Coordinates of N, CA and C in Angstrom, one line a residue:
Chain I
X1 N -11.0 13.1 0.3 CA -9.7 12.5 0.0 C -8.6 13.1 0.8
X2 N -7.5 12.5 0.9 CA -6.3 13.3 1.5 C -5.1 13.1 0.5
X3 N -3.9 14.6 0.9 CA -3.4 14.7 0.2 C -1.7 14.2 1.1
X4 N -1.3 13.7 0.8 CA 0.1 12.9 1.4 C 1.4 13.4 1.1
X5 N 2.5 13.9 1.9 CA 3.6 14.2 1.1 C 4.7 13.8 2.1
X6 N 5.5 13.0 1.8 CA 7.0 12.3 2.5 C 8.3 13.0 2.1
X7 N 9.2 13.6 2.7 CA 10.4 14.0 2.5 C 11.5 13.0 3.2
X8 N 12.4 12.6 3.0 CA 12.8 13.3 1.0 C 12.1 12.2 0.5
X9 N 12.7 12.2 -0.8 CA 11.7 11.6 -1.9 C 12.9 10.2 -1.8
X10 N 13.6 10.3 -1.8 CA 14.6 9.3 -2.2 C 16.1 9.8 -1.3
X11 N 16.7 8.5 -1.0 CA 17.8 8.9 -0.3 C 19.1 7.8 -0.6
X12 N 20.7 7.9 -0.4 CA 21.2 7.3 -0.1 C 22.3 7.0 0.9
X13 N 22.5 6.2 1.6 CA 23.1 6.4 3.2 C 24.0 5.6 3.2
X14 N 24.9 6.1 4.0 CA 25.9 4.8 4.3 C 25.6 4.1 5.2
X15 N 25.9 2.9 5.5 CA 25.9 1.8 7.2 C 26.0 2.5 7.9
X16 N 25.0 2.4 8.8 CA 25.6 2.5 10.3 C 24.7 3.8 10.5
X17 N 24.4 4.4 9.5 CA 23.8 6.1 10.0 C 22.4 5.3 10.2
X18 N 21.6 6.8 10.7 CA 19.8 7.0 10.7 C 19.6 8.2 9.2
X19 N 18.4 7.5 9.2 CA 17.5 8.5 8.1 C 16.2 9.1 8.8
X20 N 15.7 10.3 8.9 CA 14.5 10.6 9.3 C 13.6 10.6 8.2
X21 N 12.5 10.2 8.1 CA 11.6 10.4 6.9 C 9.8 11.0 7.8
X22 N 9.8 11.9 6.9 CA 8.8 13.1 7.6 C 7.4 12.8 6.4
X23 N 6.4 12.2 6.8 CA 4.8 12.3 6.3 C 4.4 13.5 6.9
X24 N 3.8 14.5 5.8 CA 2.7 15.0 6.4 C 1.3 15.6 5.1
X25 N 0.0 15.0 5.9 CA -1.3 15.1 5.4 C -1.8 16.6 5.2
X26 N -2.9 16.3 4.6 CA -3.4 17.9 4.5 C -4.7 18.0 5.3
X27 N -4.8 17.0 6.2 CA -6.3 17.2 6.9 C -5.9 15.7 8.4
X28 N -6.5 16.5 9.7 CA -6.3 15.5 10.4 C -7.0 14.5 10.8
X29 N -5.8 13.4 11.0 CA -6.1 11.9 10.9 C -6.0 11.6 12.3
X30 N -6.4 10.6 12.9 CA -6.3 9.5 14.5 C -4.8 9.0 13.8
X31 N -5.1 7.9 12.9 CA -3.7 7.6 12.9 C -3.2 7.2 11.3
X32 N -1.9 7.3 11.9 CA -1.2 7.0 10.3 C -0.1 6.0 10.3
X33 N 0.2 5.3 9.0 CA 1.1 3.8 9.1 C 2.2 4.0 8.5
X34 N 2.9 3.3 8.5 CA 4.2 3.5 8.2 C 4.1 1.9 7.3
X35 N 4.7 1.9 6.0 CA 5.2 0.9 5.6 C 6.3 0.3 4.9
X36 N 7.0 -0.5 4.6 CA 7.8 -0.8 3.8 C 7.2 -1.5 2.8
X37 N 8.8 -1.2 1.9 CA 8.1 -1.9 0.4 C 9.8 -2.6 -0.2
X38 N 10.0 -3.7 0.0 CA 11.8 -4.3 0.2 C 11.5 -4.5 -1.3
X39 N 12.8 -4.7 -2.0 CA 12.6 -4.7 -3.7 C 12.1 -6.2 -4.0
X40 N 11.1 -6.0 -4.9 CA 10.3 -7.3 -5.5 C 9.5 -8.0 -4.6
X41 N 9.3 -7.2 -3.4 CA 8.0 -7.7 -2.4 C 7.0 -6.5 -2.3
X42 N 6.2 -7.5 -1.4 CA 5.0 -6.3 -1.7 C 5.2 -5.4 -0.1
X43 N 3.9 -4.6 0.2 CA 4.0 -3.6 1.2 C 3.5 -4.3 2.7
X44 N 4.7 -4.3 3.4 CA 4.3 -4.8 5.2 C 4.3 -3.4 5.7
X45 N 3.3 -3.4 6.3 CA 3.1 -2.6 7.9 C 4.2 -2.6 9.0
X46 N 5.1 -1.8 8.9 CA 5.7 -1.8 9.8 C 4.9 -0.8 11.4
X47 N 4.2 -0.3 11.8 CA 3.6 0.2 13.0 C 2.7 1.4 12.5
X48 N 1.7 1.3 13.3 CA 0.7 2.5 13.6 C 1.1 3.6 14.6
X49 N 0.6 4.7 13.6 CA 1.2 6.2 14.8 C -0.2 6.6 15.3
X50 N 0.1 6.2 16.5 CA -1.5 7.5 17.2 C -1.1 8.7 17.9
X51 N -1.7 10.2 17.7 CA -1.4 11.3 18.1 C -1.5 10.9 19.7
X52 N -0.1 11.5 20.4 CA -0.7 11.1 21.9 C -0.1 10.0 22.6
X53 N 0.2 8.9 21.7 CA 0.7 7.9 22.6 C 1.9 6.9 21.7
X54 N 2.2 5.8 22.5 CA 3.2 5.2 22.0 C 2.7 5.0 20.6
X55 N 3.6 4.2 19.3 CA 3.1 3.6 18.0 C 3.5 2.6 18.5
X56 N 2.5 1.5 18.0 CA 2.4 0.1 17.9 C 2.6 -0.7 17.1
X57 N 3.8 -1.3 17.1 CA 4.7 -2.4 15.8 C 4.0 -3.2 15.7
X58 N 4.4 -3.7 14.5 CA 4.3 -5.2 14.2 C 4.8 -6.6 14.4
X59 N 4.8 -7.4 14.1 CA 5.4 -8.5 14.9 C 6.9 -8.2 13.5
X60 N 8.4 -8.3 14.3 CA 9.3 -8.2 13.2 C 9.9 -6.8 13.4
X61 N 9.0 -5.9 13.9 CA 9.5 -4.5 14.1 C 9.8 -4.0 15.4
X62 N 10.9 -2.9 15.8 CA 11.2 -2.5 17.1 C 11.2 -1.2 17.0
X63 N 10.9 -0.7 17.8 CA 11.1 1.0 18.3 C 12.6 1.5 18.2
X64 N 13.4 0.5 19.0 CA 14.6 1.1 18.6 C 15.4 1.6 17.7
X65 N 14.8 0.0 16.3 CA 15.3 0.3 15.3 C 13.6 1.1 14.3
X66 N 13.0 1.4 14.8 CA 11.9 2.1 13.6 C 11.3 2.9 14.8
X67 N 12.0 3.8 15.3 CA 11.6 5.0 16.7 C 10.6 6.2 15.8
X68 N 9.0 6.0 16.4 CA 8.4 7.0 15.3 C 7.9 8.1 16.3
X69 N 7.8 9.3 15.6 CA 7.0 10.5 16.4 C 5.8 10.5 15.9
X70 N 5.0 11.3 16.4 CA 3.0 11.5 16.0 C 3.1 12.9 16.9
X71 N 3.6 14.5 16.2 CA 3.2 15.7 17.5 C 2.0 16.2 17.1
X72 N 1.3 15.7 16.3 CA -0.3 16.0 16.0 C -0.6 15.6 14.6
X73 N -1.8 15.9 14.5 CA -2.9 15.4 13.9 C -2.8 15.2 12.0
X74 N -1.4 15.8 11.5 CA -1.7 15.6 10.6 C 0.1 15.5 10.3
X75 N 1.1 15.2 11.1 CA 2.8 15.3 10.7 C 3.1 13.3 11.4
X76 N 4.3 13.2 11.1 CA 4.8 11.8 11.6 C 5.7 11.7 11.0
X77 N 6.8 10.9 11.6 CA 8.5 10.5 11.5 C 8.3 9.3 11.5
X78 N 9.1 8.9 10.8 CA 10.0 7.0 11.0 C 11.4 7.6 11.0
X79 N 11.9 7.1 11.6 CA 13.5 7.4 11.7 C 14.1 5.3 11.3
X80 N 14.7 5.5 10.4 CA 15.6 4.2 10.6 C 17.1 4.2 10.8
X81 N 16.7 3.6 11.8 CA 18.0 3.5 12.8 C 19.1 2.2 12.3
X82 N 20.8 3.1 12.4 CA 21.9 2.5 12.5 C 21.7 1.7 11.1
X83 N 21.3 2.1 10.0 CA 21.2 1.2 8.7 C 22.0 0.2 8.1
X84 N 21.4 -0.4 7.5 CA 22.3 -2.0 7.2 C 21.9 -1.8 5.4
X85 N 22.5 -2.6 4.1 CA 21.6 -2.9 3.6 C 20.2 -3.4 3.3
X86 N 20.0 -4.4 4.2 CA 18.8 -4.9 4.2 C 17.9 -3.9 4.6
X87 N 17.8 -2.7 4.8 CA 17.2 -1.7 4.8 C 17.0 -0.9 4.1
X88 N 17.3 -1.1 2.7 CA 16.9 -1.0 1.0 C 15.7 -1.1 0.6
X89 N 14.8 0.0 0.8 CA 13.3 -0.3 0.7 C 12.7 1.0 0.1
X90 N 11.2 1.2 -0.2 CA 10.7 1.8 -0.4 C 9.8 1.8 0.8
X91 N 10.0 3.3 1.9 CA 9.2 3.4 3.0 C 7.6 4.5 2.2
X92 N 6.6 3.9 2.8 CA 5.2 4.6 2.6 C 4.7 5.3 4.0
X93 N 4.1 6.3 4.0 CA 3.2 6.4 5.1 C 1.5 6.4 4.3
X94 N 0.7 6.2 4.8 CA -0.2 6.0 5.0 C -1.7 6.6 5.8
X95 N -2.7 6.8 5.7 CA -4.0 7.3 6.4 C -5.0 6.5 6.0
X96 N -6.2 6.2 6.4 CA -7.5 5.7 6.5 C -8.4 6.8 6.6
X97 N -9.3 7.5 5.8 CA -10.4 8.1 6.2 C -11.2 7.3 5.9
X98 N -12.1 8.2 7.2 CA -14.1 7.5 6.7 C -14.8 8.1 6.3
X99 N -15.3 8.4 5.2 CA -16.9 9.0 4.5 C -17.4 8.5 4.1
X100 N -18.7 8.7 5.3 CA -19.7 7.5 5.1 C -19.8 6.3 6.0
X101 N -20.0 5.3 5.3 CA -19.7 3.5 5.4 C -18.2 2.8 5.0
X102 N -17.9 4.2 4.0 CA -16.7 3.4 3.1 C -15.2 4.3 4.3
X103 N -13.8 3.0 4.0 CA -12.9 3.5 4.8 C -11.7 3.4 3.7
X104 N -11.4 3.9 3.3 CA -10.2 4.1 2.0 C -9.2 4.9 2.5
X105 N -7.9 3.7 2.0 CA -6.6 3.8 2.4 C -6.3 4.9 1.4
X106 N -5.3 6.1 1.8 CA -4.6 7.1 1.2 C -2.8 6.6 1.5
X107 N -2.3 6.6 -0.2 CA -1.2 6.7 0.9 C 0.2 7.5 0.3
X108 N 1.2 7.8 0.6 CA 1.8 9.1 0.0 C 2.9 8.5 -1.2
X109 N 4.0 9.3 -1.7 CA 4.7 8.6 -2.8 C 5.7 7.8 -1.9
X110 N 5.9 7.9 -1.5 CA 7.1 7.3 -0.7 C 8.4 7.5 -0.9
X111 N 9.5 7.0 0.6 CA 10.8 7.4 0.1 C 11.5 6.2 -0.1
X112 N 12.7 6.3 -1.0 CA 13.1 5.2 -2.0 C 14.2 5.3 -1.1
X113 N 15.0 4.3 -0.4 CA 15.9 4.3 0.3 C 17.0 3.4 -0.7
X114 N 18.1 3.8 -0.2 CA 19.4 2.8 -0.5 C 20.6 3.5 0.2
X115 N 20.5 2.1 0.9 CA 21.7 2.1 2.0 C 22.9 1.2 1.5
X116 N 24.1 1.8 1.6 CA 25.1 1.4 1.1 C 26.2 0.2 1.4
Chain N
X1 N -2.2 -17.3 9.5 CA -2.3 -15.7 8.9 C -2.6 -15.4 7.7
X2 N -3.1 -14.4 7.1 CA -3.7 -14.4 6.0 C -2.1 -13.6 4.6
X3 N -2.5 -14.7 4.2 CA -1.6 -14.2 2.5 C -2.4 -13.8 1.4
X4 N -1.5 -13.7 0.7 CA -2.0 -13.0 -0.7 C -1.2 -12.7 -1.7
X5 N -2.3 -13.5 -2.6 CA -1.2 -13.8 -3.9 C -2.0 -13.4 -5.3
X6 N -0.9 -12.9 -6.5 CA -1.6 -12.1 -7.3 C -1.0 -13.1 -8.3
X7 N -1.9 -13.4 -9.5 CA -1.6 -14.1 -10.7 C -2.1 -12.8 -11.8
X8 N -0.8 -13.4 -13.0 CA 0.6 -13.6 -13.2 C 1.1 -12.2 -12.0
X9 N 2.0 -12.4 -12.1 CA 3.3 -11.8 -11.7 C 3.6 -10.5 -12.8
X10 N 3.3 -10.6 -13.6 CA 3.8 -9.3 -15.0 C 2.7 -10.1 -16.1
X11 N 2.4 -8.8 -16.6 CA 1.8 -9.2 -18.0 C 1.9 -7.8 -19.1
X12 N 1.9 -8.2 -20.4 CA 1.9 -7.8 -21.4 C 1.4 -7.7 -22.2
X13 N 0.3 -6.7 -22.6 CA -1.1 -6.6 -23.4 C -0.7 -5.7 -24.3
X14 N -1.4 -5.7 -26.0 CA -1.4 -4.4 -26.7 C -2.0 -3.8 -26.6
X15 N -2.3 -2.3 -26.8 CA -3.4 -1.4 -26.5 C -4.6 -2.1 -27.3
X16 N -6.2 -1.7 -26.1 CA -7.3 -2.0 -27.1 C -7.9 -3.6 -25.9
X17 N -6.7 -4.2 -25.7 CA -7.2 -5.5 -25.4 C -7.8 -5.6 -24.0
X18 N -8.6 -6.5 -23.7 CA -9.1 -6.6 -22.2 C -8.2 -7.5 -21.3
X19 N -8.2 -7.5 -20.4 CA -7.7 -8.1 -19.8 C -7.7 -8.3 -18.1
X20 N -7.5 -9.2 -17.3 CA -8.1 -9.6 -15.9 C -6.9 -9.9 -14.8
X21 N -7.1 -9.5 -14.0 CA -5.8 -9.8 -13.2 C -6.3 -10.0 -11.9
X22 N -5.8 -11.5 -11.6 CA -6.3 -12.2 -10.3 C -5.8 -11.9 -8.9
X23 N -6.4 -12.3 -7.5 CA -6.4 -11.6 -6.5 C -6.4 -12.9 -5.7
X24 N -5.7 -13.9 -5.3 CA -6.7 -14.8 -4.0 C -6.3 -14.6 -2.7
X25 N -6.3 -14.6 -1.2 CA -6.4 -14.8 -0.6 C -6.9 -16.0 1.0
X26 N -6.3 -16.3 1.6 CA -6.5 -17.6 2.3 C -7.3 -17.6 3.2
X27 N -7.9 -16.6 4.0 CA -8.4 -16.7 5.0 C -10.0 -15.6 4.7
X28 N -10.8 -16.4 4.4 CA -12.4 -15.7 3.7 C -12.8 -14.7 5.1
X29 N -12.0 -14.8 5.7 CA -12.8 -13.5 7.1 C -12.2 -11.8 6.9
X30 N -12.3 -11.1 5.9 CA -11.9 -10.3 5.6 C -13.1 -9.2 5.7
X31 N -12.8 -7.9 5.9 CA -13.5 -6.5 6.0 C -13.4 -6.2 4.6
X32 N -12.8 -5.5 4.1 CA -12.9 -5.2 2.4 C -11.7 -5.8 1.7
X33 N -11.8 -5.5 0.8 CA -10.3 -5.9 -0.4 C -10.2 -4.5 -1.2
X34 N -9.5 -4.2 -1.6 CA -8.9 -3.1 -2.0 C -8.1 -3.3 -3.2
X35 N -8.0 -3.0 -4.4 CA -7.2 -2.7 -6.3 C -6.6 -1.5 -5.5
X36 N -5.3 -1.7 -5.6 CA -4.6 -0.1 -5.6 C -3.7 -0.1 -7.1
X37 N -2.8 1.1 -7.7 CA -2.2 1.4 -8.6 C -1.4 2.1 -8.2
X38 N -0.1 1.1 -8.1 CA 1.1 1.9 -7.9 C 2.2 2.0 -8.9
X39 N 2.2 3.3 -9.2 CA 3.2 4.1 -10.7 C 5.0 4.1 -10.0
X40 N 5.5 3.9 -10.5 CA 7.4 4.3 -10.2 C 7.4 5.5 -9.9
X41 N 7.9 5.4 -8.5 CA 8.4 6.8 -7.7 C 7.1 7.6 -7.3
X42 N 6.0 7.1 -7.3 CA 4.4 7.3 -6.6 C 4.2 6.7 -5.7
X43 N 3.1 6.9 -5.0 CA 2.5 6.3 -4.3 C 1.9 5.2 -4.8
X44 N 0.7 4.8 -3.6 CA -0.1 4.0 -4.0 C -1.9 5.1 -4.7
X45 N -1.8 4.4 -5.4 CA -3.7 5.1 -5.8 C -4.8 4.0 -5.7
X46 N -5.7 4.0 -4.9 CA -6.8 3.7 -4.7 C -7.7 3.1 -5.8
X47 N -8.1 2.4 -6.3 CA -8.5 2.0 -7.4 C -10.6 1.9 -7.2
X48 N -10.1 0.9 -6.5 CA -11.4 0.1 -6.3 C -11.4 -0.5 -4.7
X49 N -12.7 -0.5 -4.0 CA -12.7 -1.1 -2.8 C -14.3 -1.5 -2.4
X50 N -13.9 -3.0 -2.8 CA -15.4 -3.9 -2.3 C -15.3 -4.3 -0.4
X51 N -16.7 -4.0 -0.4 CA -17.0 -4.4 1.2 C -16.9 -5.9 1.3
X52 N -16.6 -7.0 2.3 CA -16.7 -8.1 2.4 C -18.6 -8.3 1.7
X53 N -19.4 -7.7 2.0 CA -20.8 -7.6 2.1 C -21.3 -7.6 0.1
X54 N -19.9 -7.1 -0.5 CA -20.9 -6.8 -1.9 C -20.1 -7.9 -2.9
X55 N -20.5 -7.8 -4.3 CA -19.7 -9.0 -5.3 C -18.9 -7.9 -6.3
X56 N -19.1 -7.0 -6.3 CA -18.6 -6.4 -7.1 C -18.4 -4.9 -7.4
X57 N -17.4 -4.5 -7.6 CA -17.5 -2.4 -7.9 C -17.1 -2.2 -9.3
X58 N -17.4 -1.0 -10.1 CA -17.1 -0.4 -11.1 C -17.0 0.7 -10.9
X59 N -15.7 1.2 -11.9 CA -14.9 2.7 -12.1 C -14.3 2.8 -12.9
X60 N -15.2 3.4 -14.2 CA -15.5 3.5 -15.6 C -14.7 2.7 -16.4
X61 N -13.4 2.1 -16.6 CA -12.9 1.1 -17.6 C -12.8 -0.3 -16.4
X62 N -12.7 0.0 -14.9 CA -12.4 -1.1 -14.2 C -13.7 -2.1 -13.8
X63 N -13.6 -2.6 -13.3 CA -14.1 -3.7 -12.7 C -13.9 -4.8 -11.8
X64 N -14.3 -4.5 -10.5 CA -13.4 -5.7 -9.3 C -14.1 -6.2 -9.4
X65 N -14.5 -8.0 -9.0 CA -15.3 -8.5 -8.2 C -14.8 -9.4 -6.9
X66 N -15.9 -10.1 -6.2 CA -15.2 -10.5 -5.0 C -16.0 -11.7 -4.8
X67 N -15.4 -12.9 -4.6 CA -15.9 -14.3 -3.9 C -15.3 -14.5 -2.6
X68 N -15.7 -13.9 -1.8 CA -15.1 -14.3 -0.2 C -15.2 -15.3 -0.2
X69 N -15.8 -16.6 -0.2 CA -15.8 -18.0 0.1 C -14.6 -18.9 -0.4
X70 N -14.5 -18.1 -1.7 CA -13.5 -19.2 -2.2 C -12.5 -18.1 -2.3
X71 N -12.4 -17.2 -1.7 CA -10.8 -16.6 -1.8 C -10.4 -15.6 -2.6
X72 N -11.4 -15.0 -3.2 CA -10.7 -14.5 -4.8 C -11.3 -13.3 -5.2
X73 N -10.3 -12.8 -5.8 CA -10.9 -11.5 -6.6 C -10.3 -11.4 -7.7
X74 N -11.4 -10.6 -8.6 CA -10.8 -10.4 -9.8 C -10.7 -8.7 -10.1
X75 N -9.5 -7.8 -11.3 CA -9.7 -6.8 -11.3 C -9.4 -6.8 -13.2
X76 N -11.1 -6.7 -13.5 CA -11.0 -6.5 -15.5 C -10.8 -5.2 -15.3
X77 N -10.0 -5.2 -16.8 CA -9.8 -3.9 -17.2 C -10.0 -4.1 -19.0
X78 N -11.2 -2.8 -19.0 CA -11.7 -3.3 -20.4 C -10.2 -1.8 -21.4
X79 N -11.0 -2.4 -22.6 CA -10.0 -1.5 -23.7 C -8.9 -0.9 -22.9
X80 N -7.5 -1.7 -22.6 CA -6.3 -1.5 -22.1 C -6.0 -0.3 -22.6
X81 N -5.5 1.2 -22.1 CA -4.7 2.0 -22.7 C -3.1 1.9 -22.3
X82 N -2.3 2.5 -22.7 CA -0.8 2.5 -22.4 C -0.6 3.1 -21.2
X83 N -1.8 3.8 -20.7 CA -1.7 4.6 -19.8 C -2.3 3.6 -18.3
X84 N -2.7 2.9 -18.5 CA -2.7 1.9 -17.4 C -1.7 1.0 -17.3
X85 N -0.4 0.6 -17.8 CA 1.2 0.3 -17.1 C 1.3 0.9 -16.1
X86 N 1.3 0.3 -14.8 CA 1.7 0.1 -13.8 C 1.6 -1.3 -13.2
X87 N 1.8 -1.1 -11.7 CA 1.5 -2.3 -11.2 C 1.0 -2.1 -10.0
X88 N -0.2 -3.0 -10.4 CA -1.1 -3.4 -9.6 C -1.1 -4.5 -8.4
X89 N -1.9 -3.6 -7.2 CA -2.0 -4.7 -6.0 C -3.5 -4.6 -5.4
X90 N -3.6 -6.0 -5.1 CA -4.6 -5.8 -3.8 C -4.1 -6.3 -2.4
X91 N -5.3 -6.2 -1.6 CA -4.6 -6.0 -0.6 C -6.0 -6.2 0.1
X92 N -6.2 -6.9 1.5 CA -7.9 -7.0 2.4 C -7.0 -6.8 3.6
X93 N -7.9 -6.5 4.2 CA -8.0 -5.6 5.6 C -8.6 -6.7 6.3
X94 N -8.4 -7.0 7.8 CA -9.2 -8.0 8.3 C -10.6 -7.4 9.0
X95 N -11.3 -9.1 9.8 CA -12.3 -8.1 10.2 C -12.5 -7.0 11.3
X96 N -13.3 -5.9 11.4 CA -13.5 -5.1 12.2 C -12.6 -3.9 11.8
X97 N -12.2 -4.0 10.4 CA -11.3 -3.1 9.3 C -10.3 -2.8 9.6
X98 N -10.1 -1.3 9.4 CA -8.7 -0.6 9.9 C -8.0 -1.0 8.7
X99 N -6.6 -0.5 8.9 CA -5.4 -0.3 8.1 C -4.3 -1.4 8.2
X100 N -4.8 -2.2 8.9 CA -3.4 -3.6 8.8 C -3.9 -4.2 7.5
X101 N -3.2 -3.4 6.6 CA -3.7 -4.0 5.1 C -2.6 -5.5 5.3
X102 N -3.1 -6.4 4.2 CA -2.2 -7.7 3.7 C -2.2 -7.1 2.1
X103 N -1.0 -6.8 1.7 CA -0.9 -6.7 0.2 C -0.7 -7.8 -0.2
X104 N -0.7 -8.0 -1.7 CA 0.0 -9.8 -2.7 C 0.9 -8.5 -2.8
X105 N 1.7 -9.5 -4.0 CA 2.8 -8.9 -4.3 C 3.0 -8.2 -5.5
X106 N 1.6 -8.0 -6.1 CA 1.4 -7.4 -7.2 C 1.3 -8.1 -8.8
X107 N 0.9 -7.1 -9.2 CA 0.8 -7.9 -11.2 C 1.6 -6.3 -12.0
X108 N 2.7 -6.7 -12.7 CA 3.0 -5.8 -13.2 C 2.5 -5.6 -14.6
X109 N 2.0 -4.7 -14.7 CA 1.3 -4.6 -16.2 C 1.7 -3.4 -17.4
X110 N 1.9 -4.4 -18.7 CA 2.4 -2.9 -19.4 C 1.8 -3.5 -20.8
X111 N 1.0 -2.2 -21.0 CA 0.4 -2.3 -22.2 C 0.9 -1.4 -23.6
X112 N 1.3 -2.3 -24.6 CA 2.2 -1.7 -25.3 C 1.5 -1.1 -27.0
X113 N 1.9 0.1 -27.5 CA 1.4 0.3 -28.3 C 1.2 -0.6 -29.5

């Protein structure tokens, strides 16, 4: 199993600022995801972090506005950039291990955003 | 693209009762499906996770099953305690797996003394 922890836990921001939000696991991973969770929807993928190289969005997502770090094997950032309301979400990060045949998603408590 | 939709939307059971919370999906090309349990101000928890390959898993009061053909999954939950209120998602991975999960949008469940 892995064990997942995101800072902070909850935030609230005014327009226009960035938030950094910091995942880190207790055992290392290839890669880890970043998600949102907008109120009364369910959870989109916003990009994959691979140790080493760029992260890879989703269709809907940009680097500029969701700029993520990966400096190893078990830490990762989303930074959300220049915030709007619509940026009122519940962010997750995420891991995949494999033991075995089986590949089971871990994923941490998440931070509770509200942007003002 | 593949969606996913959870029936009901909220439900309300007394303690003791069984009860089944549906799972469909549109596109039958899927690597696993995944029950997660997500609590307020938690994460997600892991529940249950069938392979495209099996019909069904158990974990001790749960029970998923899976019809890839026609789309669907189910997740029983026998003698409801109070302590299973939360809400529940699933969620399938496509093929060749990995972590581009598709979640529904969940079933909120609260089971009341």
């Amino acid at each position: 199993s892995a064990v997942i922890s995101q800072k902070p836990s909850r935030d609230i921001c005014q327009r226009g600022t960035s938030l950094t939000i910091q995942c880190q696991v207790d055992s290392q991973v290839t890669m880890m995801f970043w998600y949102r969770q907008q109120p009364g929807q369910s959870l989109t993928l916003i990009a994959t972090a691979n140790q080493g190289s760029e992260a890879t969005y989703e269709s809907g997502f940009v680097i500029d506005k969701f700029p993520i770090s990966r400096p190893n094997l078990t830490f990762s950032t989303l930074t959300v950039s220049n915030m709007s309301p619509e940026d009122s979400s519940i962010y997750l990060c995420s891991v995949d291990l494999i033991t075995g045949v089986q590949e089971t998603q871990y994923f941490g408590p998440g931070t509770r955003l509200l942007v003002l | 693209k593949q969606e996913v939709t959870q029936i009901p939307a909220a439900l309300s059971v007394p303690e003791g009762e069984n009860l089944v919370l549906n799972c469909s999906f549109t596109d039958s090309a899927i690597y696993n499906l995944q029950w997660f349990r997500q609590d307020p101000g938690k994460g997600l928890t892991s529940l249950l996770l069938i392979q495209s390959s099996q019909r069904e898993q158990t974990s001790g009061r749960l029970n998923a099953s899976l019809d890839k053909s026609s789309g669907r999954s189910t997740l029983y939950i026998a003698a409801s305690q109070p302590g299973d209120s939360a809400t529940y998602l699933c969620a399938v991975s496509p093929p060749g797996g990995g972590n581009k999960l598709t979640f529904g949008t969940g079933t909120q469940l609260k089971v009341e003394l």
